[in-house]
PDB file of C-alpha atoms in Angstrom:
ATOM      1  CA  UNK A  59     -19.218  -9.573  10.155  1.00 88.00           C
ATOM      2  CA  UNK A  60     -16.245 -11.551   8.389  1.00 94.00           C
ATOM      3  CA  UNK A  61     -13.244 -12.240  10.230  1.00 95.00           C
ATOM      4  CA  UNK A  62      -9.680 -10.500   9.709  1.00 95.00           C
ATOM      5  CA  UNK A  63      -8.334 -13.697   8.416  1.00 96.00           C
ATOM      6  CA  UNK A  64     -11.121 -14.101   5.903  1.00 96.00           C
ATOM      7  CA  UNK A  65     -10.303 -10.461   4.433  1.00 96.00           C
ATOM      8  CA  UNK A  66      -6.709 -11.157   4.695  1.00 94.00           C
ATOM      9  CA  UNK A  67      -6.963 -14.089   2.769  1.00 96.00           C
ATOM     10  CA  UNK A  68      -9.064 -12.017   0.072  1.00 96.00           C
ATOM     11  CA  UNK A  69      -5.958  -9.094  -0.037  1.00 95.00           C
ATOM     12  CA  UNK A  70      -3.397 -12.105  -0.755  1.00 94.00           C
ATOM     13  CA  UNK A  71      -5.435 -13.324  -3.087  1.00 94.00           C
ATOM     14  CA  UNK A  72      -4.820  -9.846  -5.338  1.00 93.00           C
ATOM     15  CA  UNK A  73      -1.376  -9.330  -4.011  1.00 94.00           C
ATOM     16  CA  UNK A  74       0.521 -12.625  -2.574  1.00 93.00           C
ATOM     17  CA  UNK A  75       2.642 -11.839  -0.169  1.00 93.00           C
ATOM     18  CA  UNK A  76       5.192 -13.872  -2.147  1.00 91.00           C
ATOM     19  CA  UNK A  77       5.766 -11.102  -4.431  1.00 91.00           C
ATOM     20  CA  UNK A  78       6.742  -8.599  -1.962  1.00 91.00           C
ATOM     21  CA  UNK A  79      10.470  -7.365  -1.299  1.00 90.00           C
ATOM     22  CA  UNK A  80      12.788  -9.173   1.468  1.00 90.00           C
ATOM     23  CA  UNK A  81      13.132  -5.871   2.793  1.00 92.00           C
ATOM     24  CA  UNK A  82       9.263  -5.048   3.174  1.00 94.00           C
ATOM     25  CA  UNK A  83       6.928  -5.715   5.815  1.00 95.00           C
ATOM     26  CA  UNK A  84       3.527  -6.541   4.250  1.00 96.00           C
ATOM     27  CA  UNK A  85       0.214  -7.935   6.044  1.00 95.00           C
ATOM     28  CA  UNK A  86      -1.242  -8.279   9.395  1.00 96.00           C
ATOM     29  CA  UNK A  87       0.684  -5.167  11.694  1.00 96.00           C
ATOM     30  CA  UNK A  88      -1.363  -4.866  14.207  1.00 97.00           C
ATOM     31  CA  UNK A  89      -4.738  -6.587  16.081  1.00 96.00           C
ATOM     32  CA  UNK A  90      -5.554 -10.553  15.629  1.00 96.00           C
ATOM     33  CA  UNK A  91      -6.353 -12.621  12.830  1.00 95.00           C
ATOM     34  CA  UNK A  92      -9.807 -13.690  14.797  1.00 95.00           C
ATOM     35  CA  UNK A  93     -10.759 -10.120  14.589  1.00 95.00           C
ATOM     36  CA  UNK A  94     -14.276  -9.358  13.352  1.00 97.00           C
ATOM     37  CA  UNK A  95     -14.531  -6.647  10.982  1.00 97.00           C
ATOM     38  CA  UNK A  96     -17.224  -4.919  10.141  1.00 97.00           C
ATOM     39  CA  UNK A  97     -15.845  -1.063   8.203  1.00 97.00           C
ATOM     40  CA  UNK A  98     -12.651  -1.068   6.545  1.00 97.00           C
ATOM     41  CA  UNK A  99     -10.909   2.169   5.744  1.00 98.00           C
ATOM     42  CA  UNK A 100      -8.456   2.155   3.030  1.00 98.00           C
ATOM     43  CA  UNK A 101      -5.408   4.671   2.899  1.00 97.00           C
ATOM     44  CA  UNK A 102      -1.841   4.903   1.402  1.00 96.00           C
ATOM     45  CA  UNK A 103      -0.115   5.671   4.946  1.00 96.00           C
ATOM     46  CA  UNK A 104      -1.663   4.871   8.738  1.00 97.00           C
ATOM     47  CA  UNK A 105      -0.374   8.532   9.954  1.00 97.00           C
ATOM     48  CA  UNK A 106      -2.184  10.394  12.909  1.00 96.00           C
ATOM     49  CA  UNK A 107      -5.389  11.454  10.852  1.00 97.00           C
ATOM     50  CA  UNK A 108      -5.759   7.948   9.400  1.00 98.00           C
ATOM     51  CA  UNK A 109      -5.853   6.618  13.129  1.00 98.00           C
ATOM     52  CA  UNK A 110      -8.177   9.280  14.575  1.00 98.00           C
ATOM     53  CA  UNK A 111     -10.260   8.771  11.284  1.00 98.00           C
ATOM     54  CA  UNK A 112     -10.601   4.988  11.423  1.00 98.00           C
ATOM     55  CA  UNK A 113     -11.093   5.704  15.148  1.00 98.00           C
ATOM     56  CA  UNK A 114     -14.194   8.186  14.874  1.00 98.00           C
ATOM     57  CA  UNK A 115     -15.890   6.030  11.876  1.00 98.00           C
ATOM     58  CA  UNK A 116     -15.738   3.055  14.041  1.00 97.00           C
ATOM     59  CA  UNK A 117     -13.248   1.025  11.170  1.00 98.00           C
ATOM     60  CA  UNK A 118     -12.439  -2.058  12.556  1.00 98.00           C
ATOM     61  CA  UNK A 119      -9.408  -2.637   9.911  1.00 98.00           C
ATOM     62  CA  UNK A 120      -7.192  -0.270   8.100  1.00 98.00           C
ATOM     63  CA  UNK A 121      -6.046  -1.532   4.675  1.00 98.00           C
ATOM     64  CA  UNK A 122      -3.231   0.733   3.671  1.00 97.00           C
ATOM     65  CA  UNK A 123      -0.334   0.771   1.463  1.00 97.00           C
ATOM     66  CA  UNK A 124       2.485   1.150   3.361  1.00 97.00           C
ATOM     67  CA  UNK A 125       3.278  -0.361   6.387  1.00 96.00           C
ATOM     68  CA  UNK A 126       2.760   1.011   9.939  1.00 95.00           C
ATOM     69  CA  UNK A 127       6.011  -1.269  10.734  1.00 93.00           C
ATOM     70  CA  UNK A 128       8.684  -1.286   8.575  1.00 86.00           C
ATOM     71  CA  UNK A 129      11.316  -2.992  10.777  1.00 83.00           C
ATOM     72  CA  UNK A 130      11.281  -4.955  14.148  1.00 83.00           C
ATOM     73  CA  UNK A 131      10.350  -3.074  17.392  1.00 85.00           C
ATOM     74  CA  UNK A 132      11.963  -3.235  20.528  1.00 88.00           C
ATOM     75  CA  UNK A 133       9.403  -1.386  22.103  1.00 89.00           C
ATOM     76  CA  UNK A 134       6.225   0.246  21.519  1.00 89.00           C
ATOM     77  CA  UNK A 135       6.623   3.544  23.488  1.00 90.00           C
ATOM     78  CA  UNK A 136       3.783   6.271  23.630  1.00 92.00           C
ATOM     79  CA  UNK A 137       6.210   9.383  23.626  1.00 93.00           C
ATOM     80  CA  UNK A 138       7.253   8.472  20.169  1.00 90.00           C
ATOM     81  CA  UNK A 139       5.023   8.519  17.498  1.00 91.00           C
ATOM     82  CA  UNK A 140       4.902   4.799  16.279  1.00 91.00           C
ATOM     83  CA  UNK A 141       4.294   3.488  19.554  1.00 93.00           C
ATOM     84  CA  UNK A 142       1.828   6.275  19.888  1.00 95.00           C
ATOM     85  CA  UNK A 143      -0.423   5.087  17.115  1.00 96.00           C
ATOM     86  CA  UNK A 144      -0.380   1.565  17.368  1.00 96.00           C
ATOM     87  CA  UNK A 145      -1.468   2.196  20.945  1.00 96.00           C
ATOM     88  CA  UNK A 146      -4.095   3.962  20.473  1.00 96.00           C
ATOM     89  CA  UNK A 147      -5.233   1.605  17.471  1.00 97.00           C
ATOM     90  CA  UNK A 148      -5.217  -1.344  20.065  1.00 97.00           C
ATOM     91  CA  UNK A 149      -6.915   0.583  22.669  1.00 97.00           C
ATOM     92  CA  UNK A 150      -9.510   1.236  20.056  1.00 97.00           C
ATOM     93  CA  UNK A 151      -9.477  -2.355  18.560  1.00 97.00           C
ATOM     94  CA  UNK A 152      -8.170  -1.579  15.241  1.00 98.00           C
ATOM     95  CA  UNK A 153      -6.586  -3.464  13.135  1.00 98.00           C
ATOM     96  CA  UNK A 154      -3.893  -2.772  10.790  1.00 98.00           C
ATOM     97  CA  UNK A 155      -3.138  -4.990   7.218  1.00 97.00           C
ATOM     98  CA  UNK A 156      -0.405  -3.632   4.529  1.00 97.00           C
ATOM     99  CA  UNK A 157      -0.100  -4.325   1.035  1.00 97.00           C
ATOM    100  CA  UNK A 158       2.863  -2.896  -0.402  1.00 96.00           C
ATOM    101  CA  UNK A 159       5.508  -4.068  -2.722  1.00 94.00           C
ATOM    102  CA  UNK A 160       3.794  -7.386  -3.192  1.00 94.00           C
ATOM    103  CA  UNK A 161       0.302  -4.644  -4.553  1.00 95.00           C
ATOM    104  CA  UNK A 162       2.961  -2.909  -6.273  1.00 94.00           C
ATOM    105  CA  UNK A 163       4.340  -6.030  -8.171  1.00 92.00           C
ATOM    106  CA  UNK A 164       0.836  -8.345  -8.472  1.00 92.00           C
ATOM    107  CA  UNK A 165      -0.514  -8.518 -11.973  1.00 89.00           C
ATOM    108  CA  UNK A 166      -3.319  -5.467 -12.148  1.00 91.00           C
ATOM    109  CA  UNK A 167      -1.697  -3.837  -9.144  1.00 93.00           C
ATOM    110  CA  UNK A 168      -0.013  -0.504  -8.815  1.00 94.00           C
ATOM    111  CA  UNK A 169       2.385  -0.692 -11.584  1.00 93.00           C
ATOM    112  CA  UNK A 170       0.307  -1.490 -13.912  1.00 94.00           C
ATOM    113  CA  UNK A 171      -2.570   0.546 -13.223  1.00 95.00           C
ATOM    114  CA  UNK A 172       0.264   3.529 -13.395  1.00 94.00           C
ATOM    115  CA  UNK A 173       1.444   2.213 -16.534  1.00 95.00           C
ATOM    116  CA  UNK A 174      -2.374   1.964 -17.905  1.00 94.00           C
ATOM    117  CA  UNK A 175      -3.380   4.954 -16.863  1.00 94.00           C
ATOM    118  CA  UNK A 176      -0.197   7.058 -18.605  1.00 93.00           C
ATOM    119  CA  UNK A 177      -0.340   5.131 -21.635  1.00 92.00           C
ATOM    120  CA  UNK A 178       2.332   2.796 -21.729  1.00 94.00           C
ATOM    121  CA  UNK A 179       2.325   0.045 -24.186  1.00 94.00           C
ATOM    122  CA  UNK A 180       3.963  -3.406 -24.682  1.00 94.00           C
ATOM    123  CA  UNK A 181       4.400  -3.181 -20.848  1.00 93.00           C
ATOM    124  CA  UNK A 182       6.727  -5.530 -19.040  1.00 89.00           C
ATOM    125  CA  UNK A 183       8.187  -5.909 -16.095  1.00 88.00           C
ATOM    126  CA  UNK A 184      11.750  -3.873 -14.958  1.00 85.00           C
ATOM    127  CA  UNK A 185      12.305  -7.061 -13.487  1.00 79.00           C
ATOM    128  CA  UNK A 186      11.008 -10.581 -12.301  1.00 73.00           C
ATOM    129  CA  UNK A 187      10.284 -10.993  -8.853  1.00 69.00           C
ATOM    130  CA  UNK A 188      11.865 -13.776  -6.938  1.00 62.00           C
ATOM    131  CA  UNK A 189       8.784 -15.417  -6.984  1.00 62.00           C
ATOM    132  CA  UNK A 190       9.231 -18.034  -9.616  1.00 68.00           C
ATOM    133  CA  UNK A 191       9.371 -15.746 -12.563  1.00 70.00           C
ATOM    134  CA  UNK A 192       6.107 -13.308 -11.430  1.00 77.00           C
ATOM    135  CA  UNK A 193       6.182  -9.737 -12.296  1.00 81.00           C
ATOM    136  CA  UNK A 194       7.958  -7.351  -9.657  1.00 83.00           C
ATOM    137  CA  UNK A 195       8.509  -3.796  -9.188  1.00 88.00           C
ATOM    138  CA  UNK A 196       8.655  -1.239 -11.675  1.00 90.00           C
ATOM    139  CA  UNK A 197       6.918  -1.809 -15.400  1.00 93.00           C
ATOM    140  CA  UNK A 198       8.610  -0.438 -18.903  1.00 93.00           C
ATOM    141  CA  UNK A 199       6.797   0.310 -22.305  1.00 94.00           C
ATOM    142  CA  UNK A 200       6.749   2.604 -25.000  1.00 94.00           C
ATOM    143  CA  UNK A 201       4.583   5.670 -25.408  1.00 92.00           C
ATOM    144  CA  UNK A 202       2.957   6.832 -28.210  1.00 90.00           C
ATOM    145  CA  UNK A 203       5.231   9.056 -28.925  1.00 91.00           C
ATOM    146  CA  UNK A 204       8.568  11.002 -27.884  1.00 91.00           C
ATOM    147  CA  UNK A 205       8.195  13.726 -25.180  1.00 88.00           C
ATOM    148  CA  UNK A 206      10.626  16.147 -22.980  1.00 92.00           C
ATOM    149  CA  UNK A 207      10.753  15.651 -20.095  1.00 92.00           C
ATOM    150  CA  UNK A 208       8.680  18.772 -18.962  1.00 91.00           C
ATOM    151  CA  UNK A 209       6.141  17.559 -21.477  1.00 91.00           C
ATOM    152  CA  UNK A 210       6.134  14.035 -20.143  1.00 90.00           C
ATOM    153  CA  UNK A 211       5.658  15.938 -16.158  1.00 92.00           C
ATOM    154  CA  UNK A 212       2.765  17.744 -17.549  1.00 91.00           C
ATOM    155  CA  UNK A 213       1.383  14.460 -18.988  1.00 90.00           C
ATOM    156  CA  UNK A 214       1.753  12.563 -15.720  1.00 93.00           C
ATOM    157  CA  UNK A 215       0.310  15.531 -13.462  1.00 94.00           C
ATOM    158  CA  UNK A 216      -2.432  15.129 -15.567  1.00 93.00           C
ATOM    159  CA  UNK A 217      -3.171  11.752 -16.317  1.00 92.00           C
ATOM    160  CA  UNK A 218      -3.156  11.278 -12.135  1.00 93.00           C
ATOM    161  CA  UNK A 219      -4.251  14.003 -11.394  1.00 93.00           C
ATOM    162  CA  UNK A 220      -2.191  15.342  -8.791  1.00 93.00           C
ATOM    163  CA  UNK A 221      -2.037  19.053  -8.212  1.00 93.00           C
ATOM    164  CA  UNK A 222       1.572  19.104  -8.061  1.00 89.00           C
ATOM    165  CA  UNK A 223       4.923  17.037  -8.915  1.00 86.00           C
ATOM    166  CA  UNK A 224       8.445  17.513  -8.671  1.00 86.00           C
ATOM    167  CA  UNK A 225      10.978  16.229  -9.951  1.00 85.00           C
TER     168      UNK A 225
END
Protein backbone atom coordinates (compact mmCIF):
# COMPACT_ATOMS: atom_id res chain seq x y z
CA UNK A 1 0.00 0.00 0.00
CA UNK A 2 1.52 3.62 -0.66
CA UNK A 3 1.04 6.21 1.77
CA UNK A 4 -1.37 9.39 1.42
CA UNK A 5 1.60 11.59 1.26
CA UNK A 6 3.22 9.57 -1.49
CA UNK A 7 -0.10 9.96 -3.71
CA UNK A 8 -0.38 13.47 -2.68
CA UNK A 9 2.87 14.23 -3.78
CA UNK A 10 2.02 12.42 -7.24
CA UNK A 11 -1.48 14.84 -7.59
CA UNK A 12 0.90 18.03 -7.05
CA UNK A 13 3.06 16.85 -9.28
CA UNK A 14 0.11 17.25 -12.24
CA UNK A 15 -1.51 20.14 -10.54
CA UNK A 16 0.82 22.28 -7.99
CA UNK A 17 -0.97 23.62 -5.55
CA UNK A 18 0.76 26.89 -6.47
CA UNK A 19 -1.50 27.41 -9.27
CA UNK A 20 -4.64 27.29 -7.42
CA UNK A 21 -6.87 30.46 -6.50
CA UNK A 22 -6.33 32.42 -3.00
CA UNK A 23 -9.83 31.80 -2.56
CA UNK A 24 -9.74 27.86 -3.06
CA UNK A 25 -9.11 25.17 -0.77
CA UNK A 26 -7.15 22.44 -2.60
CA UNK A 27 -5.42 19.15 -1.09
CA UNK A 28 -5.47 17.08 1.94
CA UNK A 29 -9.38 17.79 3.63
CA UNK A 30 -9.72 15.22 5.60
CA UNK A 31 -7.67 11.92 7.27
CA UNK A 32 -3.63 12.02 7.74
CA UNK A 33 -0.87 12.29 5.50
CA UNK A 34 0.56 8.76 7.07
CA UNK A 35 -2.53 7.20 5.77
CA UNK A 36 -2.12 3.96 3.81
CA UNK A 37 -4.09 3.72 0.80
CA UNK A 38 -4.88 0.99 -0.91
CA UNK A 39 -8.44 1.98 -3.53
CA UNK A 40 -8.85 5.40 -4.57
CA UNK A 41 -12.16 6.61 -5.90
CA UNK A 42 -12.16 9.56 -8.06
CA UNK A 43 -15.25 12.00 -8.34
CA UNK A 44 -16.02 15.70 -9.23
CA UNK A 45 -17.95 16.40 -5.77
CA UNK A 46 -17.64 14.24 -2.22
CA UNK A 47 -21.68 14.48 -1.81
CA UNK A 48 -23.64 11.73 0.20
CA UNK A 49 -23.40 8.92 -2.57
CA UNK A 50 -19.68 9.57 -3.09
CA UNK A 51 -19.22 8.92 0.79
CA UNK A 52 -21.48 5.85 1.07
CA UNK A 53 -19.77 4.70 -2.27
CA UNK A 54 -16.14 5.08 -1.19
CA UNK A 55 -17.51 3.64 2.07
CA UNK A 56 -19.04 0.25 0.64
CA UNK A 57 -15.93 -0.27 -1.92
CA UNK A 58 -13.63 -0.03 0.94
CA UNK A 59 -11.70 3.39 -0.83
CA UNK A 60 -9.29 4.46 1.43
CA UNK A 61 -8.91 8.06 -0.42
CA UNK A 62 -11.29 10.11 -2.39
CA UNK A 63 -9.63 12.22 -5.12
CA UNK A 64 -12.24 14.68 -6.20
CA UNK A 65 -12.50 17.93 -7.83
CA UNK A 66 -13.97 20.13 -5.65
CA UNK A 67 -13.40 20.51 -2.24
CA UNK A 68 -15.34 18.95 0.68
CA UNK A 69 -14.16 22.33 2.58
CA UNK A 70 -14.33 25.37 0.98
CA UNK A 71 -13.85 27.72 3.96
CA UNK A 72 -12.72 27.32 7.68
CA UNK A 73 -14.98 25.34 10.11
CA UNK A 74 -15.91 26.22 13.40
CA UNK A 75 -17.37 23.06 13.98
CA UNK A 76 -18.01 19.83 12.46
CA UNK A 77 -21.65 19.12 13.53
CA UNK A 78 -23.56 15.85 12.47
CA UNK A 79 -27.09 17.55 12.05
CA UNK A 80 -25.73 19.50 9.18
CA UNK A 81 -24.64 17.95 6.26
CA UNK A 82 -20.83 18.84 6.06
CA UNK A 83 -20.16 17.79 9.42
CA UNK A 84 -22.26 14.81 8.59
CA UNK A 85 -19.98 13.51 5.89
CA UNK A 86 -16.72 14.19 7.07
CA UNK A 87 -17.83 12.23 10.12
CA UNK A 88 -18.75 9.48 8.76
CA UNK A 89 -15.59 9.53 6.34
CA UNK A 90 -13.38 9.54 9.59
CA UNK A 91 -15.35 6.96 11.27
CA UNK A 92 -14.76 4.94 8.18
CA UNK A 93 -11.05 6.01 7.71
CA UNK A 94 -11.38 7.84 4.57
CA UNK A 95 -9.52 10.20 3.33
CA UNK A 96 -10.32 13.15 1.37
CA UNK A 97 -7.63 15.11 -1.31
CA UNK A 98 -9.00 18.05 -3.76
CA UNK A 99 -7.65 19.25 -6.85
CA UNK A 100 -9.42 22.12 -8.09
CA UNK A 101 -8.45 25.40 -9.55
CA UNK A 102 -4.79 24.52 -9.41
CA UNK A 103 -6.23 20.95 -12.01
CA UNK A 104 -8.14 23.53 -13.65
CA UNK A 105 -5.12 25.88 -14.40
CA UNK A 106 -2.01 23.06 -14.66
CA UNK A 107 -0.74 22.58 -18.17
CA UNK A 108 -2.90 19.34 -19.61
CA UNK A 109 -5.49 19.90 -16.91
CA UNK A 110 -9.13 20.78 -17.20
CA UNK A 111 -8.93 23.72 -19.38
CA UNK A 112 -7.16 22.42 -21.73
CA UNK A 113 -8.53 19.11 -22.09
CA UNK A 114 -12.00 21.27 -22.57
CA UNK A 115 -10.36 23.36 -25.00
CA UNK A 116 -8.89 20.07 -26.88
CA UNK A 117 -11.69 18.29 -26.85
CA UNK A 118 -14.08 21.30 -28.52
CA UNK A 119 -11.56 22.22 -30.92
CA UNK A 120 -9.99 25.25 -29.94
CA UNK A 121 -6.85 26.33 -31.56
CA UNK A 122 -3.89 28.68 -30.84
CA UNK A 123 -5.05 28.20 -27.19
CA UNK A 124 -3.80 30.48 -24.46
CA UNK A 125 -4.44 31.29 -21.32
CA UNK A 126 -7.49 34.04 -20.18
CA UNK A 127 -4.94 34.87 -17.85
CA UNK A 128 -1.55 34.06 -16.01
CA UNK A 129 -1.74 32.68 -12.75
CA UNK A 130 0.08 34.31 -9.93
CA UNK A 131 2.40 31.70 -10.06
CA UNK A 132 5.33 33.23 -11.79
CA UNK A 133 3.78 33.57 -15.17
CA UNK A 134 2.03 29.72 -15.28
CA UNK A 135 -1.17 29.29 -17.03
CA UNK A 136 -4.43 29.93 -14.86
CA UNK A 137 -8.03 29.65 -15.26
CA UNK A 138 -9.93 29.84 -18.27
CA UNK A 139 -8.15 29.12 -21.95
CA UNK A 140 -9.10 31.25 -25.36
CA UNK A 141 -8.61 30.13 -29.09
CA UNK A 142 -10.18 30.23 -32.26
CA UNK A 143 -12.45 27.65 -33.82
CA UNK A 144 -12.54 26.49 -37.06
CA UNK A 145 -15.04 28.39 -37.95
CA UNK A 146 -17.93 30.96 -36.91
CA UNK A 147 -21.00 29.47 -35.12
CA UNK A 148 -24.36 30.82 -33.27
CA UNK A 149 -24.56 30.40 -30.37
CA UNK A 150 -27.24 27.55 -30.47
CA UNK A 151 -24.92 25.93 -32.96
CA UNK A 152 -21.89 26.31 -30.77
CA UNK A 153 -24.44 24.60 -27.56
CA UNK A 154 -25.13 21.79 -29.84
CA UNK A 155 -21.37 21.44 -30.58
CA UNK A 156 -20.39 21.44 -26.91
CA UNK A 157 -23.33 18.97 -25.79
CA UNK A 158 -21.82 16.90 -28.14
CA UNK A 159 -18.28 17.03 -28.09
CA UNK A 160 -18.75 16.20 -23.99
CA UNK A 161 -21.22 14.46 -24.18
CA UNK A 162 -23.56 15.58 -21.72
CA UNK A 163 -27.23 14.87 -22.12
CA UNK A 164 -28.20 18.27 -21.39
CA UNK A 165 -26.88 22.07 -21.09
CA UNK A 166 -28.25 25.28 -20.40
CA UNK A 167 -27.38 28.24 -20.85
Amino acid sequence: MLSCQLIMNALERIAPRRLAEDWDNPGLLVGSYAQKVGRVLVALDVDDAVVAEAIERKADLIVAHHPLIFRGLKAVRTDDATGRKIARLIKADVAVFAAHTNLDSAAGGVNDVLAERLGLKSVVPLAESAADGEPGLGRIGSLDAEFSLEDFAVRVKEKLGLSSMRI
